[in-house]
Short mmCIF file of N, CA and C in Angstrom, two decimals:
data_model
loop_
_atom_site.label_atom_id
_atom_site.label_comp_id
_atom_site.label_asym_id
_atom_site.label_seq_id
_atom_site.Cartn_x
_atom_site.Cartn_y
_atom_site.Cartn_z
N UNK A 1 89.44 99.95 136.41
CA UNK A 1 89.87 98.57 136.40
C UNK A 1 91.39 98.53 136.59
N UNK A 2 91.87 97.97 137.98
CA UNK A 2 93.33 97.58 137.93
C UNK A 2 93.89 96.77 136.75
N UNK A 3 95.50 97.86 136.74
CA UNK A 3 96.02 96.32 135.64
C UNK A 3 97.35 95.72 136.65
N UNK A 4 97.12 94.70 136.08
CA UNK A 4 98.03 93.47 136.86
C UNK A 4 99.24 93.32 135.63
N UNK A 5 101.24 93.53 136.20
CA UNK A 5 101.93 93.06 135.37
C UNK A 5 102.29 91.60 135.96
N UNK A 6 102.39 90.46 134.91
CA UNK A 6 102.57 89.43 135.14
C UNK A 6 103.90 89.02 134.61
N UNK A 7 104.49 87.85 135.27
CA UNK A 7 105.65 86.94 135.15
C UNK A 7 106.17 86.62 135.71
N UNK A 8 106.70 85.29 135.67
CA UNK A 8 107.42 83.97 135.74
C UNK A 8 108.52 83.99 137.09
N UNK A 9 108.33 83.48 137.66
CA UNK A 9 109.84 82.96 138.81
C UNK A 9 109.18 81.25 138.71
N UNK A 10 110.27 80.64 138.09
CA UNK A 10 110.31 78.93 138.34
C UNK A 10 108.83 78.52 137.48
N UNK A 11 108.36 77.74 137.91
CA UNK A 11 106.85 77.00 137.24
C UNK A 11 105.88 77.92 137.49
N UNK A 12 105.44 79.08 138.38
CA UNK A 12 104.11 79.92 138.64
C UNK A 12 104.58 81.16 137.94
N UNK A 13 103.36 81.86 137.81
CA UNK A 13 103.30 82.82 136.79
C UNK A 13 102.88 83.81 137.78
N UNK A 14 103.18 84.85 137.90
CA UNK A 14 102.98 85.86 139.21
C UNK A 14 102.41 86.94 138.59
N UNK A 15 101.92 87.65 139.64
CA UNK A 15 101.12 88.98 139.47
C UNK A 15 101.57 90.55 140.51
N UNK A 16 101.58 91.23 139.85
CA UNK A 16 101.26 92.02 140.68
C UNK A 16 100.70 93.87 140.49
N UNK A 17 100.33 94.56 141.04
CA UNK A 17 99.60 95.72 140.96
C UNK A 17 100.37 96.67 139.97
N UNK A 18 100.32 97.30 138.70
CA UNK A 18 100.94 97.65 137.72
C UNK A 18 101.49 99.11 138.39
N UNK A 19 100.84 99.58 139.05
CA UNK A 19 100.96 100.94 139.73
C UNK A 19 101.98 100.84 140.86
N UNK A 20 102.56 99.72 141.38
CA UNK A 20 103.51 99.62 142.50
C UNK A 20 105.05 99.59 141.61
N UNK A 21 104.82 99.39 140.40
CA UNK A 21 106.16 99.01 139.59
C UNK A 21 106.52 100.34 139.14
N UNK A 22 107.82 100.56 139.26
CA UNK A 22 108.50 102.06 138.43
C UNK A 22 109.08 101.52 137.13
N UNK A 23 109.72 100.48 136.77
CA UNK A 23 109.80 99.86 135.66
C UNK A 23 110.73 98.38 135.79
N UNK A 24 110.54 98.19 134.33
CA UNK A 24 111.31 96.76 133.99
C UNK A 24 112.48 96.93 133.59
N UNK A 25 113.54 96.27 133.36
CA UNK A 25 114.78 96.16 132.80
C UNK A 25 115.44 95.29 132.82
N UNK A 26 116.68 95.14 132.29
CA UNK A 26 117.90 94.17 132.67
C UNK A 26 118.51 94.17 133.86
N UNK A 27 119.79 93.44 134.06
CA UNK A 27 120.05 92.88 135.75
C UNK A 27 121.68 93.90 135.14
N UNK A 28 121.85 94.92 135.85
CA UNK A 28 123.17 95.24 135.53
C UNK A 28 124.03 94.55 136.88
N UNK A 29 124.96 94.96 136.70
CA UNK A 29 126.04 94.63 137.60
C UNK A 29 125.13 94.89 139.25
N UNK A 30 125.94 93.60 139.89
CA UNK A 30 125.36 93.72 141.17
C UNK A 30 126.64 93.41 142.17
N UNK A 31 125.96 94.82 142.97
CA UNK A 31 127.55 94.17 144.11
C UNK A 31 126.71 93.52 145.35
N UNK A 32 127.92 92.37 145.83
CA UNK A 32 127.12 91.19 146.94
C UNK A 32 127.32 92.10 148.11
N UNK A 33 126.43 92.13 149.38
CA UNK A 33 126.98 92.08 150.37
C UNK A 33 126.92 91.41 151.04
N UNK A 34 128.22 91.54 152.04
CA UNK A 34 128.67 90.25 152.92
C UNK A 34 127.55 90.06 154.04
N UNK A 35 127.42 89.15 154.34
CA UNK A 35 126.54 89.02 155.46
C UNK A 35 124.86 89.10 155.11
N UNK A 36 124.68 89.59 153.87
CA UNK A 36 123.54 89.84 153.43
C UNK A 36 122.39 88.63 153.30
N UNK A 37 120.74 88.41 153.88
CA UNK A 37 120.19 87.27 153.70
C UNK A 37 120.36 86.35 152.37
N UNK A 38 119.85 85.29 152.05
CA UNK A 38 120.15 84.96 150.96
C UNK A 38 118.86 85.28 149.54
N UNK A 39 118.43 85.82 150.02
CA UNK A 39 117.18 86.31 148.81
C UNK A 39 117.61 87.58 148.52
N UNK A 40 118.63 88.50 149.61
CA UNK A 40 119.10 89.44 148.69
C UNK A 40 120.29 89.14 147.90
N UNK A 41 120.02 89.52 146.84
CA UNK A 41 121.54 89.05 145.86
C UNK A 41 122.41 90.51 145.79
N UNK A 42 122.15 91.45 146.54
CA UNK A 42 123.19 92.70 146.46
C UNK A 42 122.35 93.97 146.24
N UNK A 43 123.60 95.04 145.75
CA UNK A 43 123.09 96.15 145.48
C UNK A 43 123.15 97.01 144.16
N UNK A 44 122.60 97.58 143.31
CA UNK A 44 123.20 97.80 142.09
C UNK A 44 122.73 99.32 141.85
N UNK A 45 123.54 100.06 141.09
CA UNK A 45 123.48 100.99 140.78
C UNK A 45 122.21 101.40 139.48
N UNK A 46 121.48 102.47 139.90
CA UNK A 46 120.38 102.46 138.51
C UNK A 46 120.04 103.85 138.42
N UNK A 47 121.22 104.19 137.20
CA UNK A 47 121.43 105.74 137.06
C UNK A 47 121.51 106.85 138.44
N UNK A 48 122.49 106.06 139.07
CA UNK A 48 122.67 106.86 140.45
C UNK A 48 122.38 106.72 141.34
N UNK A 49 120.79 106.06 141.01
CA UNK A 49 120.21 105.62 142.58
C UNK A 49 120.32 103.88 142.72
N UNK A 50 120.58 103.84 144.47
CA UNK A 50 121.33 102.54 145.15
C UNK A 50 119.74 101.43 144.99
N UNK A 51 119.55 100.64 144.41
CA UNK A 51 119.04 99.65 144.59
C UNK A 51 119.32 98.10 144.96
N UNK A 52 118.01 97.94 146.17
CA UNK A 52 118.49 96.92 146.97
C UNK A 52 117.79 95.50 145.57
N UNK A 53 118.85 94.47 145.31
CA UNK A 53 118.10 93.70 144.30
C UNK A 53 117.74 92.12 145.60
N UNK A 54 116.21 91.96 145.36
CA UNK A 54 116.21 90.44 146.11
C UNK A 54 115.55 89.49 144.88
N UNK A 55 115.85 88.06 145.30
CA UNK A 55 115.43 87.02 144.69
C UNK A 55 114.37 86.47 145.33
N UNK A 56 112.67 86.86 145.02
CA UNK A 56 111.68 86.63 145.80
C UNK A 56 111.06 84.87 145.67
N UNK A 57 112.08 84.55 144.37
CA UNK A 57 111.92 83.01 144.37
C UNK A 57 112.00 82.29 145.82
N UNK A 58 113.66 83.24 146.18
CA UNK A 58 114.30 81.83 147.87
C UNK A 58 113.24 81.79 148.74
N UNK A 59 111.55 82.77 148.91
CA UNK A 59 110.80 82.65 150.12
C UNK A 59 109.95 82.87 148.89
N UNK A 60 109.44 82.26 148.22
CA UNK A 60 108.18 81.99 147.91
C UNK A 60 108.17 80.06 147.48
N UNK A 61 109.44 79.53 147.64
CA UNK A 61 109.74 78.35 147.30
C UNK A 61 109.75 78.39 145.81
N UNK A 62 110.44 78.96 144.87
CA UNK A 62 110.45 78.70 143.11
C UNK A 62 111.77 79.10 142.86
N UNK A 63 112.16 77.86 142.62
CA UNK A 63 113.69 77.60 141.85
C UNK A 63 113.70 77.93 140.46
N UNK A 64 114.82 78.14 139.80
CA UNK A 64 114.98 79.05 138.32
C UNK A 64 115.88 78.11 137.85
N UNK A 65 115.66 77.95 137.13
CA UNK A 65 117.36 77.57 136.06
C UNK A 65 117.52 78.45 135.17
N UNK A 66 117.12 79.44 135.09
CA UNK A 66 117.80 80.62 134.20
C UNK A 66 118.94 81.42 134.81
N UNK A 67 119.49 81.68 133.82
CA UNK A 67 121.07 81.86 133.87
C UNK A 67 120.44 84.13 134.85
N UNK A 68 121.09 83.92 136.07
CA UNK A 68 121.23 85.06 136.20
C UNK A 68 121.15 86.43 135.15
N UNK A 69 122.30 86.41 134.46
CA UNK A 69 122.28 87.32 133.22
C UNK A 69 120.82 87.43 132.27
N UNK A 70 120.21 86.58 132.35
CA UNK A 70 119.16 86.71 131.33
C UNK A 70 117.66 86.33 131.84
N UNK A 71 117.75 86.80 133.42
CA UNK A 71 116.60 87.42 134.02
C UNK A 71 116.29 88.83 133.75
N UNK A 72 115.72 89.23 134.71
CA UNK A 72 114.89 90.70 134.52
C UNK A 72 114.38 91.14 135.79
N UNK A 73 114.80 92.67 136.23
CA UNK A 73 114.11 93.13 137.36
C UNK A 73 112.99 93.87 136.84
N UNK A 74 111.76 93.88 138.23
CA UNK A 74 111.08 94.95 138.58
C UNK A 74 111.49 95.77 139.31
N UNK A 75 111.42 97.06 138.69
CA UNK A 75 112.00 97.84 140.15
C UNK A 75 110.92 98.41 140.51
N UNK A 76 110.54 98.73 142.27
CA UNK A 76 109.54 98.72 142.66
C UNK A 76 109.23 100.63 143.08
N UNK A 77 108.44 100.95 143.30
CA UNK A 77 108.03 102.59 144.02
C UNK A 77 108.54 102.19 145.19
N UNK A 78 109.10 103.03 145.64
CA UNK A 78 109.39 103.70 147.22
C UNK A 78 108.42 104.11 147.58
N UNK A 79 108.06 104.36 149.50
CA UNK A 79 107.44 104.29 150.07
C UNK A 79 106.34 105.95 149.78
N UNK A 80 107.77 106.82 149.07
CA UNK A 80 107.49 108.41 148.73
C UNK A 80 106.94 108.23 147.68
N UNK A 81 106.78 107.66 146.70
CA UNK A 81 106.06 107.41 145.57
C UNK A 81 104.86 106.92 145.57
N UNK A 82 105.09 105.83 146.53
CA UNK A 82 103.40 105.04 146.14
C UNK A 82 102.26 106.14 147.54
N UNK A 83 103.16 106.63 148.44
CA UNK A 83 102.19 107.47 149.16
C UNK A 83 101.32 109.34 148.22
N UNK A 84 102.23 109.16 147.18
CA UNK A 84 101.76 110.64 146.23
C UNK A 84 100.51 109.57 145.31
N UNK A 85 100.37 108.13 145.36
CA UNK A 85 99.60 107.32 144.53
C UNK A 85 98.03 107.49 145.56
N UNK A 86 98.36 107.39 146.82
CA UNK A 86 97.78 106.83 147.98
C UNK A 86 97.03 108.67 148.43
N UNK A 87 97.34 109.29 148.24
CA UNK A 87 96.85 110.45 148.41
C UNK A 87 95.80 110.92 147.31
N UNK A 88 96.02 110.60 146.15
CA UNK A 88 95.24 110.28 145.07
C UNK A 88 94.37 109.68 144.63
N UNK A 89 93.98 109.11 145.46
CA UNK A 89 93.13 107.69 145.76
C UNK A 89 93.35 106.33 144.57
N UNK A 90 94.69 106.24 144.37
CA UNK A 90 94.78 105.37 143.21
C UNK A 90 94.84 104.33 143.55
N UNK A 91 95.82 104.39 144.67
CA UNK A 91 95.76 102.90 145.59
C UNK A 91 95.61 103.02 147.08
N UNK A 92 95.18 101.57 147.63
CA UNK A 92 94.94 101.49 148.62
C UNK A 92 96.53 101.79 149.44
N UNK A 93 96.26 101.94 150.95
CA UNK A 93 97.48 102.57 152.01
C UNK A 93 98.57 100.65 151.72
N UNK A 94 99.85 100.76 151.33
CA UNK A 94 100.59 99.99 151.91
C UNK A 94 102.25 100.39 152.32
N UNK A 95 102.61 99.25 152.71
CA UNK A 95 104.08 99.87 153.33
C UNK A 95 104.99 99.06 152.72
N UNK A 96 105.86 100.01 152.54
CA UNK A 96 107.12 99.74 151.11
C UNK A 96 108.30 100.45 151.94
N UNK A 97 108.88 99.89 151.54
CA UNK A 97 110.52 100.62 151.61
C UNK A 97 110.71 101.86 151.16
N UNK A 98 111.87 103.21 152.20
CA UNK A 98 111.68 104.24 151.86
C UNK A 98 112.74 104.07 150.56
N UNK A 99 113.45 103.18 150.64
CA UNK A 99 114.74 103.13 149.93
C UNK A 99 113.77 102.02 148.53
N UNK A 100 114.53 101.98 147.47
CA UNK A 100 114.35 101.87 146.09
C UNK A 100 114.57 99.93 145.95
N UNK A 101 113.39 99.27 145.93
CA UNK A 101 113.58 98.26 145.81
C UNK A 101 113.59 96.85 144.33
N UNK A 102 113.81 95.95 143.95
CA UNK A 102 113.68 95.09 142.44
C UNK A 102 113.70 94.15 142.81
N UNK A 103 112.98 93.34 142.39
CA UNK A 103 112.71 91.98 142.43
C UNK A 103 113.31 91.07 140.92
N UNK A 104 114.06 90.40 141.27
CA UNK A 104 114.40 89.15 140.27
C UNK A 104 113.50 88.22 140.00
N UNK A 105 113.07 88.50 138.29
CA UNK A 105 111.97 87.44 138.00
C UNK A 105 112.70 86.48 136.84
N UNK A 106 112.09 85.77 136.54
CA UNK A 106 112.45 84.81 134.96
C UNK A 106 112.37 85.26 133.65
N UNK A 107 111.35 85.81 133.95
CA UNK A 107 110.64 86.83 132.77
C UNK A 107 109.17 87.60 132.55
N UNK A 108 108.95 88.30 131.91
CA UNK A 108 108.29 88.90 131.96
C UNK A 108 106.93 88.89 131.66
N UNK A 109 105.81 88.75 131.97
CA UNK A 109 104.65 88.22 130.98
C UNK A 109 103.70 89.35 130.48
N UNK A 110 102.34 89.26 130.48
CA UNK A 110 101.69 90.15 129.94
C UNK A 110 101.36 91.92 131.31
N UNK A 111 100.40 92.83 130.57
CA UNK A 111 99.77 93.80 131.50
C UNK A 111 98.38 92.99 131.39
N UNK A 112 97.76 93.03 131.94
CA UNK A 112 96.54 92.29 131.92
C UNK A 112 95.44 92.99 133.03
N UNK A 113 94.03 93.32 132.35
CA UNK A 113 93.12 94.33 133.10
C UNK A 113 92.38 93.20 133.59
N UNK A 114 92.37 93.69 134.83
CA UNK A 114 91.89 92.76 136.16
C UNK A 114 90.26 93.25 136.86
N UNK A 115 89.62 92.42 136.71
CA UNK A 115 88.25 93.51 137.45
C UNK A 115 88.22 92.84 139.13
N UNK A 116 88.22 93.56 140.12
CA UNK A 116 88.48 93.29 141.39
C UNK A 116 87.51 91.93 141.92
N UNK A 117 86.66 92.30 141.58
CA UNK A 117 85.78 90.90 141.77
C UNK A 117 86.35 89.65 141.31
N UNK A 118 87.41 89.47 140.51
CA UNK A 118 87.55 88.70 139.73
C UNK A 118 88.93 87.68 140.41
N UNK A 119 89.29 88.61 141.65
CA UNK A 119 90.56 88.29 142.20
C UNK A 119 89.75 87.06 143.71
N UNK A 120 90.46 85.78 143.33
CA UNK A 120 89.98 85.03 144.48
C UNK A 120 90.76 85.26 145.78
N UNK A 121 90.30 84.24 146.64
CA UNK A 121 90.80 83.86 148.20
C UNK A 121 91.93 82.79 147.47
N UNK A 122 92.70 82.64 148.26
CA UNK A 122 94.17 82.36 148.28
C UNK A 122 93.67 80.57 148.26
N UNK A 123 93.62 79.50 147.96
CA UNK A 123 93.29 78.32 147.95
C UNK A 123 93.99 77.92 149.15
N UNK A 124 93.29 76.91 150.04
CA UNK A 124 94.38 76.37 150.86
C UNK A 124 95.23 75.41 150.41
N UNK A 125 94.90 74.45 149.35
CA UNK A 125 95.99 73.87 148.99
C UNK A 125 96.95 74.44 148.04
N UNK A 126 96.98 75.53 147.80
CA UNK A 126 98.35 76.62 147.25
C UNK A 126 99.61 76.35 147.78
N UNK A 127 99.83 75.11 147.05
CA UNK A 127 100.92 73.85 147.92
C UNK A 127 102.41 74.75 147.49
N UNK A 128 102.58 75.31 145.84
CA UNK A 128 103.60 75.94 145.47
C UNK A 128 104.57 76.81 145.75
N UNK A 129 103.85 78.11 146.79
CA UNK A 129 104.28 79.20 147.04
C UNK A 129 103.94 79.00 148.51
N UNK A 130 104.49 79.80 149.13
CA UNK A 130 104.24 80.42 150.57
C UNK A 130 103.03 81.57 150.85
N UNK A 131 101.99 81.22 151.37
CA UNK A 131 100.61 81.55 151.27
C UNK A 131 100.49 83.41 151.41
N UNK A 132 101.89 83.72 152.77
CA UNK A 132 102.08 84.76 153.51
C UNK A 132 102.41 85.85 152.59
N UNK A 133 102.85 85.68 151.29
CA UNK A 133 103.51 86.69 150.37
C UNK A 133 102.31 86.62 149.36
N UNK A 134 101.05 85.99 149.13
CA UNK A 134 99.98 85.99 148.30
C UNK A 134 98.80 86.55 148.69
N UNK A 135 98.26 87.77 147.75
CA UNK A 135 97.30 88.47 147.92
C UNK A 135 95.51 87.57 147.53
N UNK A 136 95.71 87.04 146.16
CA UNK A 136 94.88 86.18 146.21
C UNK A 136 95.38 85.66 144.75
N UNK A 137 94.31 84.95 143.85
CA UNK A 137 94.41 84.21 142.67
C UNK A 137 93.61 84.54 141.35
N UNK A 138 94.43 85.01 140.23
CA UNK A 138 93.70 85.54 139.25
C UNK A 138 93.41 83.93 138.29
N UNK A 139 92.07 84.20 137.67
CA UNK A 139 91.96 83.44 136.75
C UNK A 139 92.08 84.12 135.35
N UNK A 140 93.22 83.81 134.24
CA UNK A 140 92.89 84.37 132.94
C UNK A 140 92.98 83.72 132.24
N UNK A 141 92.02 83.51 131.58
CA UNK A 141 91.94 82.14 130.48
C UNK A 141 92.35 81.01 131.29
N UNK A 142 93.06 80.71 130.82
CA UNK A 142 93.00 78.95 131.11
C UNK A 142 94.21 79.32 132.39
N UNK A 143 94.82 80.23 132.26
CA UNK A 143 96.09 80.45 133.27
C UNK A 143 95.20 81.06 134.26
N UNK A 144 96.33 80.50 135.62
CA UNK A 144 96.43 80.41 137.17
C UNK A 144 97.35 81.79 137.44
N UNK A 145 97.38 82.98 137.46
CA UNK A 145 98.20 84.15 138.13
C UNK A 145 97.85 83.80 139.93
N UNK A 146 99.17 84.12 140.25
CA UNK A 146 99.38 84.50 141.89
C UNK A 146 99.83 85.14 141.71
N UNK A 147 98.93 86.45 142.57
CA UNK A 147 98.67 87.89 142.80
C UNK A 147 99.46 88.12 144.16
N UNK A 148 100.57 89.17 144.55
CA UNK A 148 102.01 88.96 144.98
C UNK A 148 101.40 89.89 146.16
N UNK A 149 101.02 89.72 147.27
CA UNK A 149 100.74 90.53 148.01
C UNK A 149 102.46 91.39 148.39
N UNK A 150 102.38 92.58 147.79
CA UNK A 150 104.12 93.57 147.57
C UNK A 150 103.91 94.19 149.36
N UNK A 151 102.79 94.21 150.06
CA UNK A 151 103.29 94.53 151.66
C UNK A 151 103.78 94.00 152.12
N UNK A 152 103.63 92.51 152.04
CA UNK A 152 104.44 91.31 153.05
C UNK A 152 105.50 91.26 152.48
N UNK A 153 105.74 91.14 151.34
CA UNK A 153 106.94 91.20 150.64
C UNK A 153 107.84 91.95 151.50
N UNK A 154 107.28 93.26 150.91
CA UNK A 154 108.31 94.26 151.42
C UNK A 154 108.85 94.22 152.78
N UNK A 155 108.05 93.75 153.35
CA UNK A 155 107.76 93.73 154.98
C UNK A 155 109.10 92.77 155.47
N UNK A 156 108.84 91.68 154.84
CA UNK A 156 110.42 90.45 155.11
C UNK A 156 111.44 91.46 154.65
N UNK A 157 111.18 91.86 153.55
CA UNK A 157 112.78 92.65 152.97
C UNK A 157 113.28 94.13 153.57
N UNK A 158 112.33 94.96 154.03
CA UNK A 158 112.67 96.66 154.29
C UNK A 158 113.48 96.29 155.37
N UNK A 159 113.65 95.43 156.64
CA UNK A 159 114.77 95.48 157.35
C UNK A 159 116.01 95.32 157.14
N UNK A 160 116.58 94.24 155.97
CA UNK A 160 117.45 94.36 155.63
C UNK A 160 118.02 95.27 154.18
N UNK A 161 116.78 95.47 153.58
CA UNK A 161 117.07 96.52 152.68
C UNK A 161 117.80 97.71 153.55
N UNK A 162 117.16 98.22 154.44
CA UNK A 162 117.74 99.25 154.92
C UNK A 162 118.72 99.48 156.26
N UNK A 163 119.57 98.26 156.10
CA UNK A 163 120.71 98.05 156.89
C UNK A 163 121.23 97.99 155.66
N UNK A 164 121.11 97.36 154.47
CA UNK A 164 122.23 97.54 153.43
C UNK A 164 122.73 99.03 153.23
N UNK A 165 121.72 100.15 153.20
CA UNK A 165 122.01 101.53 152.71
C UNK A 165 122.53 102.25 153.60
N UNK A 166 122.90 101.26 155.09
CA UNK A 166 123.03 102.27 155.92
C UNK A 166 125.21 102.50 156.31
#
């Protein structure tokens, strides 16, 4: 049974595959770069290694009023990591950045065990988010999770992730 980590950007409560995440933390110092899209907010150092940080709110449409400082990244597996997952048969084949990626959330919510059957089709009126970055829709309890399809994701971001490192 997959587990799903969940939490918050703006009013929706997000999801995504517990096995694609290397961990959670605080937002340390971030340096901007110039010219950089606007969902990336920079680059930050994390014990040595260069991480690209984006704000997956600006293209999923979810505005924050939380104060920068007292968000929270995911930082995500590289492409070398989740393929030693993918050889293993833990997860299915996707494409990630070779370089070290985090996503800016609001906060953090539960781990929550997901049974695959249990994951719907994407609603068409899923008026909130942008349909293209959603894998499908968990029901838990009374809560609505959107399940973060992390290929497309990555997919908008690895080009400019990796003009930042270059």
């Amino acid at each position: 049974m997959p587990q799903v980590a969940t939490f918050h950007i703006g009013n929706e409560i997000f999801g995504v595959n517990i096995l694609l995440t290397k961990e959670i933390g605080k937002i340390q110092e971030i340096t901007q770069v110039p010219n950089a899209p606007e969902f990336v907010l920079g680059l930050m150092n994390l014990r040595g290694q260069i991480v690209t940080v984006m704000d997956p709110g600006v293209f999923l449409d979810q505005k924050t009023g939380v104060a920068v400082e007292e968000r929270r990244l995911i930082i995500l597996k590289n492409q070398f990591e989740l393929d030693e997952l993918y050889r293993n048969d833990l997860i299915g084949e996707i494409n990630m950045s070779r370089d070290t990626l985090a996503i800016v959330i609001d906060r953090i919510g539960d781990v929550i065990d997901v049974e695959p059957e249990s994951i719907r089709a994407t609603p068409p009126n899923l008026a909130s988010v942008k349909k293209e970055f959603v894998a499908g829709i968990i029901q838990h309890g009374q809560k609505l999770i959107i399940l973060l399809d992390m290929s497309a994701l990555a997919k908008r971001c690895i080009p400019q992730a990796e003009t930042l490192h270059s």
